[in-house]
Tab-separated table of C-alpha atoms and ligand atoms in Angstrom:
chain	number	residue	atom	x	y	z
A	988	MET	CA	62.383	123.518	129.589
A	989	ARG	CA	63.788	126.223	131.843
A	990	TYR	CA	66.399	128.803	130.913
A	991	ILE	CA	69.016	130.316	133.184
A	992	SER	CA	71.230	133.389	132.898
A	993	THR	CA	74.973	133.130	132.247
A	994	ARG	CA	75.550	135.524	135.154
A	995	GLY	CA	73.597	133.503	137.686
A	996	GLN	CA	71.480	136.260	139.242
A	997	ALA	CA	68.381	136.653	137.056
A	998	PRO	CA	65.307	134.446	137.558
A	999	ALA	CA	64.968	131.273	135.459
A	1000	LEU	CA	62.369	131.600	132.674
A	1001	ASN	CA	60.338	129.262	130.490
A	1002	PHE	CA	60.606	129.297	126.679
A	1003	GLU	CA	57.811	131.777	126.191
A	1004	ASP	CA	59.385	134.357	128.481
A	1005	VAL	CA	62.847	133.789	127.074
A	1006	LEU	CA	61.464	134.449	123.607
A	1007	LEU	CA	60.193	137.832	124.771
A	1008	ALA	CA	63.232	138.684	126.902
A	1009	GLY	CA	66.323	140.491	125.691
A	1010	LEU	CA	69.287	140.378	128.016
A	1011	ALA	CA	68.636	138.812	131.413
A	1012	THR	CA	68.115	141.345	134.206
A	1013	ASP	CA	71.644	140.610	135.521
A	1014	GLY	CA	73.137	141.499	132.120
A	1015	GLY	CA	73.674	137.848	131.177
A	1016	LEU	CA	72.323	135.747	128.307
A	1017	TYR	CA	69.810	132.949	128.658
A	1018	VAL	CA	70.800	129.317	128.019
A	1019	PRO	CA	68.874	126.061	128.585
A	1020	GLU	CA	69.202	124.765	132.132
A	1021	ASN	CA	69.702	121.227	130.785
A	1022	LEU	CA	70.538	120.523	127.178
A	1023	PRO	CA	68.512	117.691	125.625
A	1024	ARG	CA	70.631	114.741	124.486
A	1025	PHE	CA	69.700	112.408	121.653
A	1026	THR	CA	70.989	108.844	121.176
A	1027	GLN	CA	72.795	107.841	117.984
A	1028	GLU	CA	69.845	105.564	117.086
A	1029	GLU	CA	67.408	108.431	117.492
A	1030	ILE	CA	69.478	110.756	115.305
A	1031	ALA	CA	69.995	108.006	112.707
A	1032	SER	CA	66.235	107.487	112.501
A	1033	TRP	CA	65.831	111.088	111.265
A	1034	ALA	CA	67.748	110.497	108.022
A	1035	GLY	CA	65.701	111.539	105.009
A	1036	LEU	CA	63.164	113.649	106.896
A	1037	PRO	CA	62.056	116.900	105.245
A	1038	TYR	CA	63.745	119.899	106.845
A	1039	HIS	CA	60.728	121.070	108.848
A	1040	GLU	CA	60.208	117.624	110.331
A	1041	LEU	CA	63.814	117.369	111.353
A	1042	ALA	CA	63.475	120.847	112.838
A	1043	PHE	CA	60.524	119.653	114.903
A	1044	ARG	CA	62.476	116.758	116.378
A	1045	VAL	CA	65.587	118.794	117.170
A	1046	MET	CA	63.793	121.810	118.677
A	1047	ARG	CA	60.837	120.148	120.378
A	1048	PRO	CA	62.553	119.732	123.785
A	1049	PHE	CA	63.318	123.471	123.878
A	1050	VAL	CA	59.709	124.607	123.535
A	1051	THR	CA	58.015	121.860	125.534
A	1052	GLY	CA	55.512	123.316	127.944
A	1053	SER	CA	55.088	126.533	125.927
A	1054	ILE	CA	53.932	125.407	122.462
A	1055	PRO	CA	51.815	122.299	121.794
A	1056	ASP	CA	53.313	119.840	119.270
A	1057	ALA	CA	50.613	120.321	116.651
A	1058	GLU	CA	51.037	124.115	116.704
A	1059	PHE	CA	54.802	123.914	116.611
A	1060	LYS	CA	54.716	121.553	113.632
A	1061	LYS	CA	52.433	123.905	111.766
A	1062	ILE	CA	54.674	126.893	112.498
A	1063	LEU	CA	57.751	125.017	111.283
A	1064	GLU	CA	56.115	123.833	108.107
A	1065	GLU	CA	55.139	127.408	107.276
A	1066	THR	CA	58.550	128.796	108.244
A	1067	TYR	CA	60.624	126.525	106.049
A	1068	GLY	CA	57.991	126.470	103.312
A	1069	VAL	CA	58.982	130.020	102.283
A	1070	PHE	CA	62.510	128.962	101.307
A	1071	ALA	CA	63.156	128.982	97.566
A	1072	HIS	CA	64.975	125.616	97.451
A	1073	SER	CA	62.988	122.482	98.216
A	1074	ALA	CA	65.871	121.029	100.234
A	1075	VAL	CA	65.842	124.290	102.296
A	1076	ALA	CA	69.567	123.923	103.111
A	1077	PRO	CA	71.201	122.047	100.213
A	1078	LEU	CA	74.805	120.872	100.311
A	1079	ARG	CA	77.038	121.623	97.354
A	1080	GLN	CA	80.305	119.796	96.873
A	1081	LEU	CA	83.354	121.987	96.279
A	1082	ASN	CA	86.112	119.447	96.395
A	1083	GLY	CA	86.834	115.943	97.655
A	1084	ASN	CA	84.941	115.687	100.924
A	1085	GLU	CA	84.516	119.472	101.104
A	1086	TRP	CA	80.996	120.909	101.030
A	1087	VAL	CA	79.186	124.235	101.256
A	1088	LEU	CA	75.924	124.172	103.175
A	1089	GLU	CA	73.853	126.748	101.297
A	1090	LEU	CA	71.946	128.707	103.902
A	1091	PHE	CA	70.943	131.523	101.567
A	1092	HIS	CA	67.755	130.313	99.915
A	1093	GLY	CA	65.496	132.226	102.301
A	1094	PRO	CA	63.661	135.477	101.476
A	1095	THR	CA	66.638	137.776	102.206
A	1096	LEU	CA	69.416	135.519	100.898
A	1097	ALA	CA	71.368	135.078	104.138
A	1098	PHE	CA	71.332	132.433	106.874
A	1099	LYS	CA	69.599	134.801	109.286
A	1100	ASP	CA	66.299	133.867	107.614
A	1101	PHE	CA	66.462	130.425	109.261
A	1102	ALA	CA	66.069	132.011	112.664
A	1103	LEU	CA	64.110	135.176	111.938
A	1104	GLN	CA	61.417	133.551	109.821
A	1105	LEU	CA	60.780	131.305	112.808
A	1106	LEU	CA	61.100	134.067	115.399
A	1107	GLY	CA	58.376	136.180	113.774
A	1108	ARG	CA	55.954	133.281	113.731
A	1109	LEU	CA	56.762	132.222	117.290
A	1110	LEU	CA	56.264	135.768	118.528
A	1111	ASP	CA	52.928	136.086	116.844
A	1112	TYR	CA	51.727	132.740	118.236
A	1113	VAL	CA	52.755	133.546	121.800
A	1114	LEU	CA	51.478	137.153	121.701
A	1115	GLU	CA	48.130	136.118	120.249
A	1116	LYS	CA	47.716	133.622	123.075
A	1117	ARG	CA	48.590	136.233	125.697
A	1118	GLY	CA	46.630	139.039	124.075
A	1119	GLU	CA	49.725	141.274	124.033
A	1120	ARG	CA	51.539	143.456	121.539
A	1121	VAL	CA	55.256	144.188	121.423
A	1122	VAL	CA	57.615	146.595	119.750
A	1123	ILE	CA	60.912	145.549	118.212
A	1124	VAL	CA	63.689	148.100	117.909
A	1125	GLY	CA	66.781	146.695	116.221
A	1126	ALA	CA	69.967	148.009	114.660
A	1127	THR	CA	71.492	146.584	111.512
A	1128	SER	CA	74.618	146.947	109.462
A	1129	GLY	CA	72.894	144.944	106.745
A	1130	ASP	CA	71.618	141.374	106.949
A	1131	THR	CA	69.783	141.309	110.272
A	1132	GLY	CA	67.450	144.173	109.437
A	1133	SER	CA	66.010	142.739	106.255
A	1134	ALA	CA	65.700	139.246	107.738
A	1135	ALA	CA	63.907	140.646	110.795
A	1136	ILE	CA	61.525	142.732	108.681
A	1137	GLU	CA	60.770	139.783	106.391
A	1138	GLY	CA	60.232	137.596	109.452
A	1139	CYS	CA	57.834	140.031	111.145
A	1140	LYS	CA	55.971	141.578	108.237
A	1141	HIS	CA	52.912	139.371	108.738
A	1142	CYS	CA	52.922	139.573	112.535
A	1143	GLU	CA	49.642	140.960	113.820
A	1144	ASN	CA	51.051	141.785	117.238
A	1145	VAL	CA	54.471	143.221	116.433
A	1146	ASP	CA	55.607	146.656	115.280
A	1147	ILE	CA	59.159	146.613	114.033
A	1148	PHE	CA	61.587	149.544	113.836
A	1149	ILE	CA	64.925	148.890	112.163
A	1150	LEU	CA	67.693	151.473	112.437
A	1151	HIS	CA	70.404	151.471	109.798
A	1152	PRO	CA	73.234	153.981	109.254
A	1153	HIS	CA	72.128	156.412	106.527
A	1154	ASN	CA	74.047	155.868	103.254
A	1155	ARG	CA	76.262	153.203	104.861
A	1156	VAL	CA	74.606	149.951	103.848
A	1157	SER	CA	74.792	148.485	100.362
A	1158	GLU	CA	72.004	149.277	97.933
A	1159	VAL	CA	70.816	145.664	97.816
A	1160	GLN	CA	70.748	145.523	101.598
A	1161	ARG	CA	68.903	148.832	101.900
A	1162	ARG	CA	66.334	147.958	99.273
A	1163	GLN	CA	65.700	144.584	100.900
A	1164	MET	CA	64.493	146.542	103.940
A	1165	THR	CA	62.888	149.643	102.503
A	1166	THR	CA	60.807	147.975	99.790
A	1167	ILE	CA	58.756	145.924	102.248
A	1168	PHE	CA	55.644	147.855	103.173
A	1169	GLY	CA	53.250	147.357	106.042
A	1170	GLU	CA	51.692	149.549	108.699
A	1171	ASN	CA	53.820	147.704	111.295
A	1172	ILE	CA	57.124	148.121	109.418
A	1173	HIS	CA	59.317	151.156	110.025
A	1174	ASN	CA	62.723	151.735	108.469
A	1175	ILE	CA	64.775	154.487	110.054
A	1176	ALA	CA	68.000	155.743	108.496
A	1177	ILE	CA	70.125	157.340	111.207
A	1178	GLU	CA	72.524	160.140	110.315
A	1179	GLY	CA	75.371	158.310	112.033
A	1180	ASN	CA	77.238	154.989	111.941
A	1181	PHE	CA	76.250	151.458	112.945
A	1182	ASP	CA	77.574	151.887	116.489
A	1183	ASP	CA	75.335	154.942	116.939
A	1184	CYS	CA	72.353	152.815	115.887
A	1185	GLN	CA	73.326	150.020	118.251
A	1186	GLU	CA	73.827	152.434	121.136
A	1187	MET	CA	70.316	153.795	120.619
A	1188	VAL	CA	68.874	150.291	120.781
A	1189	LYS	CA	70.791	149.550	123.975
A	1190	ALA	CA	69.706	152.826	125.541
A	1191	SER	CA	66.099	152.066	124.639
A	1192	PHE	CA	66.267	148.724	126.442
A	1193	ALA	CA	67.775	150.410	129.480
A	1194	ASP	CA	65.081	153.101	129.702
A	1195	GLN	CA	61.712	152.045	128.278
A	1196	GLY	CA	59.550	154.939	129.467
A	1197	PHE	CA	58.884	156.071	125.887
A	1198	LEU	CA	57.084	152.770	125.220
A	1199	LYS	CA	54.294	153.557	127.667
A	1200	GLY	CA	54.218	149.997	128.991
A	1201	THR	CA	54.516	148.144	125.663
A	1202	ARG	CA	57.146	145.434	125.841
A	1203	LEU	CA	60.382	145.784	123.844
A	1204	VAL	CA	61.755	142.602	122.220
A	1205	ALA	CA	65.298	141.888	120.976
A	1206	VAL	CA	65.931	140.462	117.525
A	1207	ASN	CA	69.712	140.361	117.618
A	1208	SER	CA	71.441	137.049	118.140
A	1209	ILE	CA	71.316	137.273	121.935
A	1210	ASN	CA	67.712	136.069	121.523
A	1211	TRP	CA	67.777	132.384	122.443
A	1212	ALA	CA	65.195	131.403	119.822
A	1213	ARG	CA	67.596	132.469	117.076
A	1214	ILE	CA	70.359	130.187	118.347
A	1215	MET	CA	67.887	127.347	118.751
A	1216	ALA	CA	66.764	127.524	115.120
A	1217	GLN	CA	70.367	127.368	113.909
A	1218	ILE	CA	71.089	124.056	115.661
A	1219	VAL	CA	68.886	122.227	113.169
A	1220	TYR	CA	71.023	122.643	110.082
A	1221	TYR	CA	74.055	121.053	111.704
A	1222	PHE	CA	71.967	117.899	112.128
A	1223	HIS	CA	70.639	118.281	108.598
A	1224	ALA	CA	74.132	118.508	107.073
A	1225	SER	CA	75.513	115.635	109.110
A	1226	LEU	CA	72.635	113.334	108.164
A	1227	GLN	CA	73.318	114.011	104.479
A	1228	LEU	CA	76.960	113.022	104.901
A	1229	GLY	CA	76.685	109.735	106.736
A	1230	GLY	CA	76.129	111.051	110.266
A	1231	PRO	CA	75.698	110.173	113.015
A	1232	ALA	CA	77.660	106.996	112.184
A	1233	ARG	CA	80.332	109.289	110.760
A	1234	SER	CA	81.736	112.432	112.321
A	1235	VAL	CA	81.605	115.746	110.420
A	1236	SER	CA	83.554	119.025	110.772
A	1237	PHE	CA	82.261	122.555	110.218
A	1238	SER	CA	83.866	125.855	109.311
A	1239	VAL	CA	81.714	128.839	110.262
A	1240	PRO	CA	82.091	132.470	109.115
A	1241	THR	CA	81.771	134.139	112.490
A	1242	GLY	CA	80.888	137.535	113.924
A	1243	ASN	CA	78.779	137.471	117.050
A	1244	PHE	CA	79.441	133.752	117.686
A	1245	GLY	CA	75.751	132.856	117.374
A	1246	ASP	CA	75.908	130.528	114.404
A	1247	ILE	CA	78.940	128.560	115.566
A	1248	PHE	CA	77.584	128.356	119.100
A	1249	ALA	CA	74.593	126.526	117.628
A	1250	GLY	CA	77.061	123.978	116.216
A	1251	TYR	CA	78.647	123.572	119.620
A	1252	LEU	CA	75.192	122.882	121.073
A	1253	ALA	CA	74.413	120.342	118.336
A	1254	ARG	CA	77.520	118.447	119.367
A	1255	ASN	CA	76.568	118.543	123.041
A	1256	MET	CA	73.142	117.210	122.071
A	1257	GLY	CA	74.772	114.075	120.680
A	1258	LEU	CA	75.760	114.918	117.086
A	1259	PRO	CA	79.283	113.662	116.320
A	1260	ILE	CA	81.228	116.799	115.328
A	1261	ASN	CA	84.979	116.476	115.045
A	1262	GLN	CA	86.041	120.085	114.680
A	1263	LEU	CA	84.484	123.551	114.655
A	1264	ILE	CA	86.465	126.265	112.897
A	1265	VAL	CA	85.904	129.895	113.849
A	1266	ALA	CA	86.515	131.838	110.631
A	1267	THR	CA	86.811	135.595	111.163
A	1268	ASN	CA	87.782	138.571	109.044
A	1269	ARG	CA	90.276	141.190	110.162
A	1270	ASN	CA	88.049	141.867	113.183
A	1271	ASP	CA	89.559	138.870	114.870
A	1272	ILE	CA	88.895	139.000	118.614
A	1273	LEU	CA	87.687	135.380	118.533
A	1274	HIS	CA	90.718	134.201	116.582
A	1275	ARG	CA	92.989	135.919	119.069
A	1276	PHE	CA	91.232	134.070	121.866
A	1277	MET	CA	91.293	130.676	120.177
A	1278	SER	CA	94.915	130.963	119.071
A	1279	GLY	CA	96.406	132.742	122.063
A	1280	ASN	CA	93.906	132.863	124.943
A	1281	GLN	CA	93.521	136.642	124.733
A	1282	TYR	CA	90.057	138.145	124.617
A	1283	VAL	CA	90.879	141.803	124.051
A	1284	LYS	CA	88.916	144.535	122.309
A	1285	GLU	CA	90.545	146.305	119.351
A	1286	THR	CA	89.452	149.014	116.951
A	1287	LEU	CA	86.831	148.135	114.372
A	1288	HIS	CA	87.834	147.814	110.719
A	1289	ALA	CA	85.439	147.983	107.776
A	1290	THR	CA	85.950	144.921	105.559
A	1291	LEU	CA	84.513	143.271	102.466
A	1292	SER	CA	82.555	140.962	104.810
A	1293	PRO	CA	80.571	143.604	106.722
A	1294	SER	CA	78.257	141.155	108.488
A	1295	MET	CA	81.245	139.966	110.488
A	1296	ASP	CA	82.580	143.429	111.377
A	1297	ILE	CA	82.362	143.321	115.178
A	1298	MET	CA	84.607	144.343	118.041
A	1299	VAL	CA	83.167	141.934	120.634
A	1300	SER	CA	81.096	138.792	120.167
A	1301	SER	CA	78.076	138.838	122.420
A	1302	ASN	CA	77.304	135.111	122.261
A	1303	PHE	CA	80.829	134.159	123.263
A	1304	GLU	CA	79.645	134.624	126.846
A	1305	ARG	CA	77.495	131.510	126.397
A	1306	LEU	CA	80.571	129.384	125.648
A	1307	LEU	CA	82.537	130.963	128.498
A	1308	PHE	CA	79.711	129.979	130.840
A	1309	ASP	CA	80.167	126.291	129.975
A	1310	LEU	CA	83.960	126.532	130.083
A	1311	HIS	CA	83.629	127.830	133.640
A	1312	GLY	CA	81.496	124.947	134.844
A	1313	ARG	CA	78.352	127.095	134.429
A	1314	ASN	CA	79.380	129.293	137.312
A	1315	GLY	CA	77.494	132.584	136.827
A	1316	ALA	CA	79.606	134.483	139.362
A	1317	SER	CA	82.796	133.726	137.410
A	1318	ILE	CA	81.226	135.032	134.209
A	1319	ALA	CA	79.934	138.170	135.910
A	1320	GLY	CA	83.510	138.752	137.156
A	1321	LEU	CA	85.096	138.176	133.743
A	1322	MET	CA	82.624	140.433	131.987
A	1323	ASP	CA	83.178	143.108	134.568
A	1324	SER	CA	86.918	143.068	134.094
A	1325	PHE	CA	86.372	143.095	130.330
A	1326	LYS	CA	84.265	146.212	130.632
A	1327	GLN	CA	86.800	147.917	132.905
A	1328	GLY	CA	90.059	147.010	131.241
A	1329	GLY	CA	89.097	145.808	127.785
A	1330	GLY	CA	90.394	142.241	128.031
A	1331	PHE	CA	90.939	138.905	129.794
A	1332	SER	CA	92.314	135.403	129.380
A	1333	VAL	CA	90.945	132.243	130.990
A	1334	GLU	CA	92.768	129.564	133.005
A	1335	PRO	CA	94.937	127.400	130.731
A	1336	GLU	CA	92.901	124.191	131.395
A	1337	ARG	CA	89.718	125.910	130.269
A	1338	TRP	CA	91.340	127.265	127.146
A	1339	THR	CA	92.794	123.814	126.342
A	1340	GLU	CA	89.327	122.349	126.767
A	1341	ALA	CA	87.946	124.787	124.188
A	1342	ARG	CA	90.795	124.018	121.794
A	1343	LYS	CA	89.872	120.312	121.735
A	1344	LEU	CA	86.924	121.271	119.552
A	1345	PHE	CA	87.620	124.747	118.168
A	1346	ASP	CA	90.241	125.986	115.733
A	1347	SER	CA	90.321	129.425	114.163
A	1348	LEU	CA	91.695	131.650	111.431
A	1349	ALA	CA	91.513	135.368	110.618
A	1350	VAL	CA	91.262	136.080	106.897
A	1351	ASP	CA	91.929	139.539	105.435
A	1352	ASP	CA	90.239	141.152	102.436
A	1353	ALA	CA	92.996	140.191	99.999
A	1354	GLN	CA	92.817	136.531	101.020
A	1355	THR	CA	89.031	136.684	100.827
A	1356	CYS	CA	89.218	137.835	97.201
A	1357	GLU	CA	91.877	135.238	96.405
A	1358	THR	CA	89.630	132.503	97.760
A	1359	ILE	CA	86.622	133.705	95.772
A	1360	ALA	CA	88.780	133.668	92.628
A	1361	GLU	CA	90.330	130.278	93.434
A	1362	VAL	CA	87.009	128.548	94.069
A	1363	TYR	CA	85.518	130.127	90.950
A	1364	GLU	CA	88.380	128.769	88.918
A	1365	GLN	CA	88.150	125.309	90.465
A	1366	THR	CA	84.372	124.867	90.370
A	1367	GLY	CA	82.586	127.732	88.603
A	1368	GLU	CA	80.872	128.545	91.910
A	1369	VAL	CA	80.818	132.175	93.037
A	1370	LEU	CA	81.130	132.510	96.806
A	1371	ASP	CA	80.042	135.492	98.839
A	1372	PRO	CA	82.905	137.045	100.875
A	1373	HIS	CA	81.701	135.622	104.221
A	1374	THR	CA	81.492	132.095	102.876
A	1375	ALA	CA	84.886	132.529	101.207
A	1376	ILE	CA	86.395	133.251	104.619
A	1377	GLY	CA	84.886	129.993	105.834
A	1378	VAL	CA	86.418	128.102	102.919
A	1379	LYS	CA	89.855	129.628	103.456
A	1380	ALA	CA	89.771	128.760	107.165
A	1381	ALA	CA	88.561	125.219	106.409
A	1382	ARG	CA	91.455	124.661	104.033
A	1383	GLU	CA	94.045	126.022	106.466
A	1384	CYS	CA	92.793	124.482	109.702
A	1385	ARG	CA	91.411	121.117	108.660
A	1386	ARG	CA	92.551	118.295	110.952
A	1387	SER	CA	91.576	115.293	108.840
A	1388	LEU	CA	90.910	114.837	105.145
A	1389	ASP	CA	88.858	111.707	105.863
A	1390	ILE	CA	86.242	113.612	107.808
A	1391	PRO	CA	83.778	115.582	105.682
A	1392	MET	CA	84.282	119.342	105.998
A	1393	VAL	CA	81.171	121.504	105.762
A	1394	ILE	CA	81.520	125.262	105.291
A	1395	LEU	CA	78.434	127.244	106.216
A	1396	GLY	CA	77.423	129.280	103.162
A	1397	THR	CA	76.027	132.251	105.048
A	1398	ALA	CA	74.998	134.567	102.197
A	1399	HIS	CA	74.247	134.668	98.490
A	1400	PRO	CA	77.041	136.395	96.492
A	1401	VAL	CA	74.579	138.764	94.804
A	1402	LYS	CA	74.306	140.611	98.140
A	1403	PHE	CA	78.002	141.527	98.022
A	1404	PRO	CA	78.822	142.438	94.427
A	1405	ASP	CA	81.812	144.640	95.403
A	1406	ALA	CA	83.800	141.742	96.794
A	1407	VAL	CA	82.933	139.515	93.863
A	1408	GLU	CA	84.047	142.198	91.439
A	1409	LYS	CA	87.278	142.860	93.377
A	1410	ALA	CA	87.999	139.134	93.178
A	1411	GLY	CA	87.987	139.476	89.402
A	1412	VAL	CA	85.088	137.119	88.820
A	1413	GLY	CA	83.646	138.251	85.505
A	1414	LYS	CA	80.369	136.410	85.867
A	1415	GLU	CA	77.206	138.538	85.972
A	1416	LEU	CA	75.276	137.625	89.130
A	1417	GLU	CA	71.522	137.607	88.971
A	1418	LEU	CA	69.038	138.283	91.712
A	1419	PRO	CA	66.798	135.263	92.355
A	1420	ALA	CA	63.305	135.421	90.844
A	1421	HIS	CA	61.533	136.733	93.948
A	1422	LEU	CA	63.868	139.749	94.048
A	1423	SER	CA	64.403	140.311	90.332
A	1424	ASP	CA	62.564	143.669	90.329
A	1425	LEU	CA	64.254	144.879	93.544
A	1426	PHE	CA	65.834	147.887	91.832
A	1427	GLU	CA	62.540	149.081	90.380
A	1428	ARG	CA	60.535	148.910	93.592
A	1429	ASP	CA	59.460	151.959	95.612
A	1430	GLU	CA	61.239	152.536	98.906
A	1431	ARG	CA	59.911	153.746	102.220
A	1432	CYS	CA	62.234	155.041	104.911
A	1433	THR	CA	62.452	157.874	107.446
A	1434	VAL	CA	65.736	159.709	107.919
A	1435	LEU	CA	66.317	160.852	111.506
A	1436	PRO	CA	69.189	162.720	113.152
A	1437	ASN	CA	71.636	160.845	115.363
A	1438	ASP	CA	69.560	161.672	118.421
A	1439	LEU	CA	68.015	159.183	120.851
A	1440	LYS	CA	65.086	161.411	121.788
A	1441	ALA	CA	64.074	161.856	118.151
A	1442	VAL	CA	64.131	158.096	117.574
A	1443	GLN	CA	62.186	157.322	120.728
A	1444	ALA	CA	59.606	159.967	119.890
A	1445	PHE	CA	59.202	158.417	116.439
A	1446	VAL	CA	58.683	154.954	117.959
A	1447	SER	CA	56.082	156.146	120.424
A	1448	GLN	CA	54.273	158.066	117.647
A	1449	HIS	CA	54.070	155.002	115.345
A	1450	GLY	CA	54.421	151.943	117.590
A	1451	ASN	CA	50.839	150.714	117.383
A	1452	ARG	CA	50.427	149.739	113.740
A	1453	GLY	CA	51.558	153.172	112.658
A	1454	LYS	CA	49.538	154.972	115.354
A	1455	PRO	CA	50.715	156.331	118.706
A	1456	LEU	CA	51.384	153.914	121.577
B	7	PLP	C1	75.381	137.511	110.596
B	7	PLP	C2	76.296	136.951	109.573
B	7	PLP	C3	77.477	136.242	109.925
B	7	PLP	C4	77.941	136.106	111.360
B	7	PLP	O1	77.138	135.243	112.132
B	7	PLP	P1	77.251	135.263	113.732
B	7	PLP	O2	76.132	134.378	114.203
B	7	PLP	O3	77.069	136.693	114.153
B	7	PLP	O4	78.591	134.729	114.102
B	7	PLP	C5	78.230	135.688	108.906
B	7	PLP	N1	77.885	135.825	107.606
B	7	PLP	C6	76.769	136.495	107.232
B	7	PLP	C7	76.455	136.620	105.778
B	7	PLP	C8	75.938	137.073	108.189
B	7	PLP	O5	74.840	137.747	107.810
């Protein structure tokens, strides 16, 4: 399988190189040159497979030529073996024909484990083979950091540095990062906000001199391998609900457009999906595009669903690429005008094409709390605020009651106790067994000033299993 850039200028890469690449050299994102397509019979024959075996069948075409089947199978079995629920991604019924796909049974209790547990293992396999080491520098406002650290903690060939804004992530989120020890794990609290952290990561990719030749790898959702891993659970959910003979719809709590883009790919690979709902919080750039063909940057608001607090959605470029007939020059032009003027719309036919599949809703904090309370009353289930936004959007935007509606349950409610409390849910939430002593554990973290040079110096001092690069 070869991968091409959405801006048409960077060289095509194989899977191995795409895994290690961040942005393409032309500023674009990598996508498969040709998407594999499965027949209905093939998909139907996967019903009842354990999750890791289904994962092998769905992802195999993407890694062909880079990872032998036997190795890939072993990696997948290990990856999904760490999940705390034997079904890995169980479906829970909320209402008639309405289901939550629980994606929070991984080590850090959010769906990002599906991709980052795999990414760590893939990196280690590929780096071992090549005899290389890499450094990861990532920024987090919460969920990505802990999932990336959990995914890489056993990697022999990776040193990981995660930047989070000092005193601005929740205590559960912070402890999920800072209580994991290893000579290759480095938590840095920056005396600044999340944007400052992200800017430092971007600047480090742009100027890598401080790494003394060691390669820098991206763990945010622009990394193709993360998207790839998320395609699997759309197949998994559909097969549980009568697919592929029956069509299914999905509502996806959305920030960077990575998770829902995986659903779009699943459909293009042959899975019958009737409707994809983009569920956003008050940071609603995607909703404004889907409802009114305006992709325009606005100020960032802090919400009760912080993992979806974004101003622009990086993976949206991958959808735009398809909507523009995969013409890289058009995307380069659009992205340029976005950077200059802060906004664009697309030709009406292209927007109409997108609207055949996608609907959207923006849900504010008050509605989020109302939904948590409503679902608790109806079912006794406590939703996390991100998932609640998905449920609200599903209920508002659903096209057909006959088609099963699956809401992606992106996080465990115990990660977001503030929202649950605001919703008036009196139930005491408990940390799952593997995290039950989280609040007693020691923490390890370095506080650094909001200064790029200080961060880069720290990385080069500790980037080789705690020793200088
Ligand atoms: C990351 C995250 C999202 C947003 O996913 P995207 O792929 O960025 O759209 C939603 N909910 C939770 C809990 C998350 O951690």
